[in-house]
Tab-separated table of C-alpha atoms in Angstrom:
chain	number	residue	atom	x	y	z
A	148	UNK	CA	-9.192	13.958	-10.943
A	149	UNK	CA	-6.684	11.147	-11.328
A	150	UNK	CA	-6.258	8.469	-8.668
A	151	UNK	CA	-3.315	6.072	-8.809
A	152	UNK	CA	-3.454	2.713	-7.026
A	153	UNK	CA	-0.270	0.706	-6.564
A	154	UNK	CA	-0.469	-3.024	-5.909
A	155	UNK	CA	2.418	-4.288	-3.805
A	156	UNK	CA	1.314	-7.923	-3.981
A	157	UNK	CA	2.713	-10.400	-6.505
A	158	UNK	CA	-0.859	-11.563	-7.138
A	159	UNK	CA	-2.945	-9.596	-9.615
A	160	UNK	CA	-6.198	-11.229	-8.496
A	161	UNK	CA	-5.462	-11.753	-4.821
A	162	UNK	CA	-6.874	-10.066	-1.751
A	163	UNK	CA	-4.861	-6.857	-2.087
A	164	UNK	CA	-5.506	-6.392	-5.795
A	165	UNK	CA	-9.209	-7.115	-5.309
A	166	UNK	CA	-9.552	-4.450	-2.633
A	167	UNK	CA	-7.653	-1.938	-4.757
A	168	UNK	CA	-9.979	-2.741	-7.640
A	169	UNK	CA	-13.008	-1.980	-5.505
A	170	UNK	CA	-11.436	1.273	-4.326
A	171	UNK	CA	-10.914	2.332	-7.929
A	172	UNK	CA	-14.479	1.318	-8.799
A	173	UNK	CA	-15.656	3.669	-6.074
A	174	UNK	CA	-13.431	6.450	-7.377
A	175	UNK	CA	-14.728	6.012	-10.926
A	176	UNK	CA	-18.322	6.033	-9.697
A	177	UNK	CA	-17.526	9.400	-8.124
A	178	UNK	CA	-16.309	10.708	-11.469
A	179	UNK	CA	-12.542	10.259	-11.165
A	180	UNK	CA	-10.098	8.668	-13.558
A	181	UNK	CA	-8.252	5.814	-11.896
A	182	UNK	CA	-5.741	3.129	-12.725
A	183	UNK	CA	-3.792	0.387	-10.981
A	184	UNK	CA	-0.081	-0.432	-11.276
A	185	UNK	CA	1.316	-3.850	-10.316
A	186	UNK	CA	4.759	-3.469	-8.779
A	187	UNK	CA	5.782	-7.043	-9.528
A	188	UNK	CA	5.535	-6.264	-13.259
A	189	UNK	CA	8.323	-3.700	-12.893
A	190	UNK	CA	12.105	-3.999	-12.781
A	191	UNK	CA	13.502	-1.639	-10.136
A	192	UNK	CA	15.469	-1.325	-6.911
A	193	UNK	CA	15.062	0.452	-3.625
A	194	UNK	CA	16.926	3.618	-2.686
A	195	UNK	CA	20.634	3.442	-3.622
A	196	UNK	CA	21.627	6.206	-1.170
A	197	UNK	CA	23.019	8.505	-3.853
A	198	UNK	CA	21.495	11.596	-2.160
A	199	UNK	CA	20.953	13.276	-5.530
A	200	UNK	CA	17.459	14.172	-4.275
A	201	UNK	CA	19.081	16.298	-1.540
A	202	UNK	CA	21.809	18.042	-3.581
A	203	UNK	CA	21.438	21.821	-3.525
A	204	UNK	CA	20.845	23.062	-7.063
A	205	UNK	CA	20.994	19.517	-8.396
A	206	UNK	CA	18.887	18.496	-11.358
A	207	UNK	CA	17.233	15.782	-9.256
A	208	UNK	CA	16.593	17.805	-6.112
A	209	UNK	CA	13.313	16.693	-4.567
A	210	UNK	CA	12.886	13.652	-6.808
A	211	UNK	CA	14.497	10.251	-7.194
A	212	UNK	CA	17.442	10.291	-9.608
A	213	UNK	CA	17.431	6.552	-10.305
A	214	UNK	CA	16.171	5.618	-13.764
A	215	UNK	CA	14.493	2.236	-13.980
A	216	UNK	CA	11.067	0.654	-14.227
A	217	UNK	CA	9.756	2.599	-11.241
A	218	UNK	CA	10.638	6.040	-12.614
A	219	UNK	CA	7.435	6.641	-14.624
A	220	UNK	CA	5.325	5.459	-11.681
A	221	UNK	CA	7.004	7.944	-9.351
A	222	UNK	CA	6.368	10.672	-11.907
A	223	UNK	CA	2.714	9.686	-12.195
A	224	UNK	CA	2.357	9.576	-8.397
A	225	UNK	CA	3.745	13.123	-8.198
A	226	UNK	CA	1.048	14.316	-10.600
A	227	UNK	CA	-1.831	12.289	-9.130
A	228	UNK	CA	-4.686	13.866	-7.195
A	229	UNK	CA	-4.869	10.925	-4.787
A	230	UNK	CA	-2.750	7.881	-4.093
A	231	UNK	CA	-3.567	4.411	-2.755
A	232	UNK	CA	-0.902	1.891	-1.772
A	233	UNK	CA	-1.933	-1.706	-1.213
A	234	UNK	CA	0.304	-4.373	0.272
A	235	UNK	CA	0.086	-7.708	2.013
A	236	UNK	CA	2.066	-8.131	5.195
A	237	UNK	CA	4.756	-10.743	4.633
A	238	UNK	CA	6.867	-11.914	7.561
A	239	UNK	CA	5.983	-8.923	9.707
A	240	UNK	CA	6.368	-6.141	7.135
A	241	UNK	CA	5.135	-4.796	3.813
A	242	UNK	CA	6.101	-6.852	0.776
A	243	UNK	CA	9.673	-6.331	-0.398
A	244	UNK	CA	8.629	-4.563	-3.594
A	245	UNK	CA	6.419	-2.232	-1.564
A	246	UNK	CA	9.288	-1.391	0.752
A	247	UNK	CA	11.504	-0.484	-2.211
A	248	UNK	CA	8.727	1.749	-3.533
A	249	UNK	CA	8.290	3.462	-0.170
A	250	UNK	CA	11.981	4.380	0.011
A	251	UNK	CA	11.938	5.972	-3.420
A	252	UNK	CA	8.489	7.552	-3.127
A	253	UNK	CA	8.902	9.243	0.254
A	254	UNK	CA	12.598	9.919	0.842
A	255	UNK	CA	13.055	12.559	-1.918
A	256	UNK	CA	10.330	14.694	-0.289
A	257	UNK	CA	11.908	14.486	3.169
A	258	UNK	CA	13.809	17.714	3.813
A	259	UNK	CA	17.002	17.535	5.840
A	260	UNK	CA	16.074	20.688	7.746
A	261	UNK	CA	14.801	21.104	11.337
A	262	UNK	CA	11.580	19.161	11.790
A	263	UNK	CA	12.149	17.230	8.542
A	264	UNK	CA	9.267	18.957	6.706
A	265	UNK	CA	7.911	17.631	3.436
A	266	UNK	CA	8.752	19.467	0.221
A	267	UNK	CA	5.995	17.752	-1.749
A	268	UNK	CA	4.442	20.754	-3.534
A	269	UNK	CA	0.780	20.098	-2.761
A	270	UNK	CA	-1.593	18.302	-0.412
A	271	UNK	CA	-3.343	15.171	-1.659
A	272	UNK	CA	-5.382	12.483	0.098
A	273	UNK	CA	-3.736	9.083	0.343
A	274	UNK	CA	-4.654	5.664	1.678
A	275	UNK	CA	-3.015	2.406	2.674
A	276	UNK	CA	-4.705	-0.952	2.210
A	277	UNK	CA	-3.140	-3.759	4.217
A	278	UNK	CA	-4.053	-7.433	3.875
A	279	UNK	CA	-2.812	-10.000	6.362
A	280	UNK	CA	-3.361	-13.476	7.703
A	281	UNK	CA	-3.278	-12.200	11.290
A	282	UNK	CA	-6.723	-11.883	12.931
A	283	UNK	CA	-7.861	-8.844	14.905
A	284	UNK	CA	-7.502	-10.700	18.214
A	285	UNK	CA	-3.697	-10.766	18.011
A	286	UNK	CA	-3.118	-7.769	15.722
A	287	UNK	CA	-1.669	-5.484	18.423
A	288	UNK	CA	-0.127	-8.322	20.390
A	289	UNK	CA	2.062	-9.218	17.410
A	290	UNK	CA	3.023	-5.576	16.838
A	291	UNK	CA	1.144	-5.188	13.576
A	292	UNK	CA	-0.343	-1.903	14.762
A	293	UNK	CA	3.194	-0.501	14.867
A	294	UNK	CA	3.872	-1.771	11.347
A	295	UNK	CA	0.874	0.154	10.029
A	296	UNK	CA	1.700	3.289	12.043
A	297	UNK	CA	5.286	3.206	10.772
A	298	UNK	CA	4.082	3.858	7.233
A	299	UNK	CA	0.892	5.834	7.845
A	300	UNK	CA	2.702	8.619	9.683
A	301	UNK	CA	5.297	9.413	6.962
A	302	UNK	CA	2.596	9.137	4.290
A	303	UNK	CA	0.493	11.715	6.140
A	304	UNK	CA	3.496	13.928	6.823
A	305	UNK	CA	4.567	13.820	3.171
A	306	UNK	CA	1.248	14.207	1.391
A	307	UNK	CA	-1.036	15.748	4.004
A	308	UNK	CA	-3.426	12.929	4.948
A	309	UNK	CA	-3.528	9.139	5.003
A	310	UNK	CA	-6.373	6.735	5.690
A	311	UNK	CA	-5.808	3.065	6.537
A	312	UNK	CA	-7.985	0.092	5.595
A	313	UNK	CA	-7.149	-3.241	7.225
A	314	UNK	CA	-8.231	-6.597	5.829
A	315	UNK	CA	-7.387	-9.235	8.428
A	316	UNK	CA	-7.558	-12.992	8.834
A	317	UNK	CA	-7.467	-13.491	5.068
A	318	UNK	CA	-8.191	-16.639	3.106
A	319	UNK	CA	-4.829	-17.656	1.643
A	320	UNK	CA	-5.193	-20.826	-0.415
A	321	UNK	CA	-7.787	-22.095	-2.890
A	322	UNK	CA	-7.317	-25.593	-1.402
A	323	UNK	CA	-5.921	-25.789	2.129
A	324	UNK	CA	-5.469	-29.571	1.856
A	325	UNK	CA	-2.505	-29.046	-0.486
A	326	UNK	CA	-0.476	-27.092	2.067
A	327	UNK	CA	0.966	-27.806	5.496
A	328	UNK	CA	-0.984	-25.211	7.467
A	329	UNK	CA	-2.633	-27.083	10.329
A	330	UNK	CA	-2.370	-24.014	12.575
A	331	UNK	CA	-5.383	-22.630	10.706
A	332	UNK	CA	-8.978	-23.845	10.725
A	333	UNK	CA	-9.945	-23.966	7.038
A	334	UNK	CA	-13.666	-23.978	7.799
A	335	UNK	CA	-13.332	-20.833	9.892
A	336	UNK	CA	-11.157	-19.234	7.246
A	337	UNK	CA	-13.704	-19.958	4.530
A	338	UNK	CA	-16.537	-18.616	6.676
A	339	UNK	CA	-14.549	-15.450	7.312
A	340	UNK	CA	-13.935	-15.080	3.583
A	341	UNK	CA	-17.617	-15.438	2.765
A	342	UNK	CA	-18.842	-13.090	5.495
A	343	UNK	CA	-16.147	-10.478	6.132
A	344	UNK	CA	-14.345	-10.041	2.817
A	345	UNK	CA	-17.398	-8.625	0.988
A	346	UNK	CA	-17.633	-6.034	3.760
A	347	UNK	CA	-13.953	-5.206	3.290
A	348	UNK	CA	-14.588	-4.749	-0.427
A	349	UNK	CA	-17.477	-2.405	0.325
A	350	UNK	CA	-15.261	-0.402	2.674
A	351	UNK	CA	-12.634	-0.178	-0.066
A	352	UNK	CA	-15.229	1.124	-2.500
A	353	UNK	CA	-16.295	3.766	0.014
A	354	UNK	CA	-12.650	4.710	0.476
A	355	UNK	CA	-12.296	5.259	-3.264
A	356	UNK	CA	-15.338	7.516	-3.310
A	357	UNK	CA	-13.944	9.586	-0.424
A	358	UNK	CA	-10.573	10.005	-2.099
A	359	UNK	CA	-12.313	11.071	-5.292
A	360	UNK	CA	-14.019	13.724	-3.215
A	361	UNK	CA	-10.630	15.062	-2.179
A	362	UNK	CA	-10.252	13.793	1.353
A	363	UNK	CA	-9.879	10.584	3.385
A	364	UNK	CA	-12.117	9.796	6.340
């Protein structure tokens, strides 16, 4: 079994990448092959609205026709047995590179027929890992629940299932004194990092084990 994790954060050792790493550790412990791809290493664009993926009898029907740095990742995702996308929330949405990926990963499988069914040829378990500075207390108030739902639903519709792991109220800076961020209590942030983040990592590892078993929670 091959599990592909895609890191939509520019940081390779940040919160998102760390959680993805733990998820892949869990998958490997369960006997799966697993690897991580860092989107910010790649040169690519979002959907260019060419509609080649919808052209009847076209050579690119059902897959993205654009050829760039994302092409081999899309091909690997199509062959994977499970898929994990990880992204921070920046300015009320997934990172820009993640959004470009989403357009090119999901749109080719969306059929322009009644009900918009998926034409992805199999069912695989998938997961989304979101990291964010927003704490649980204002998560819904700020509309972040809708942000997560907006992606979880098309992921589940396309691939068959999608689990979500949220890592909230993250520790952002190695030294808060170097940044103008007086809205945050550094002591509370550090305490949260020390107490909650290890639990998030453990949940990510459990997620990886579940996906390696063929199904999300």
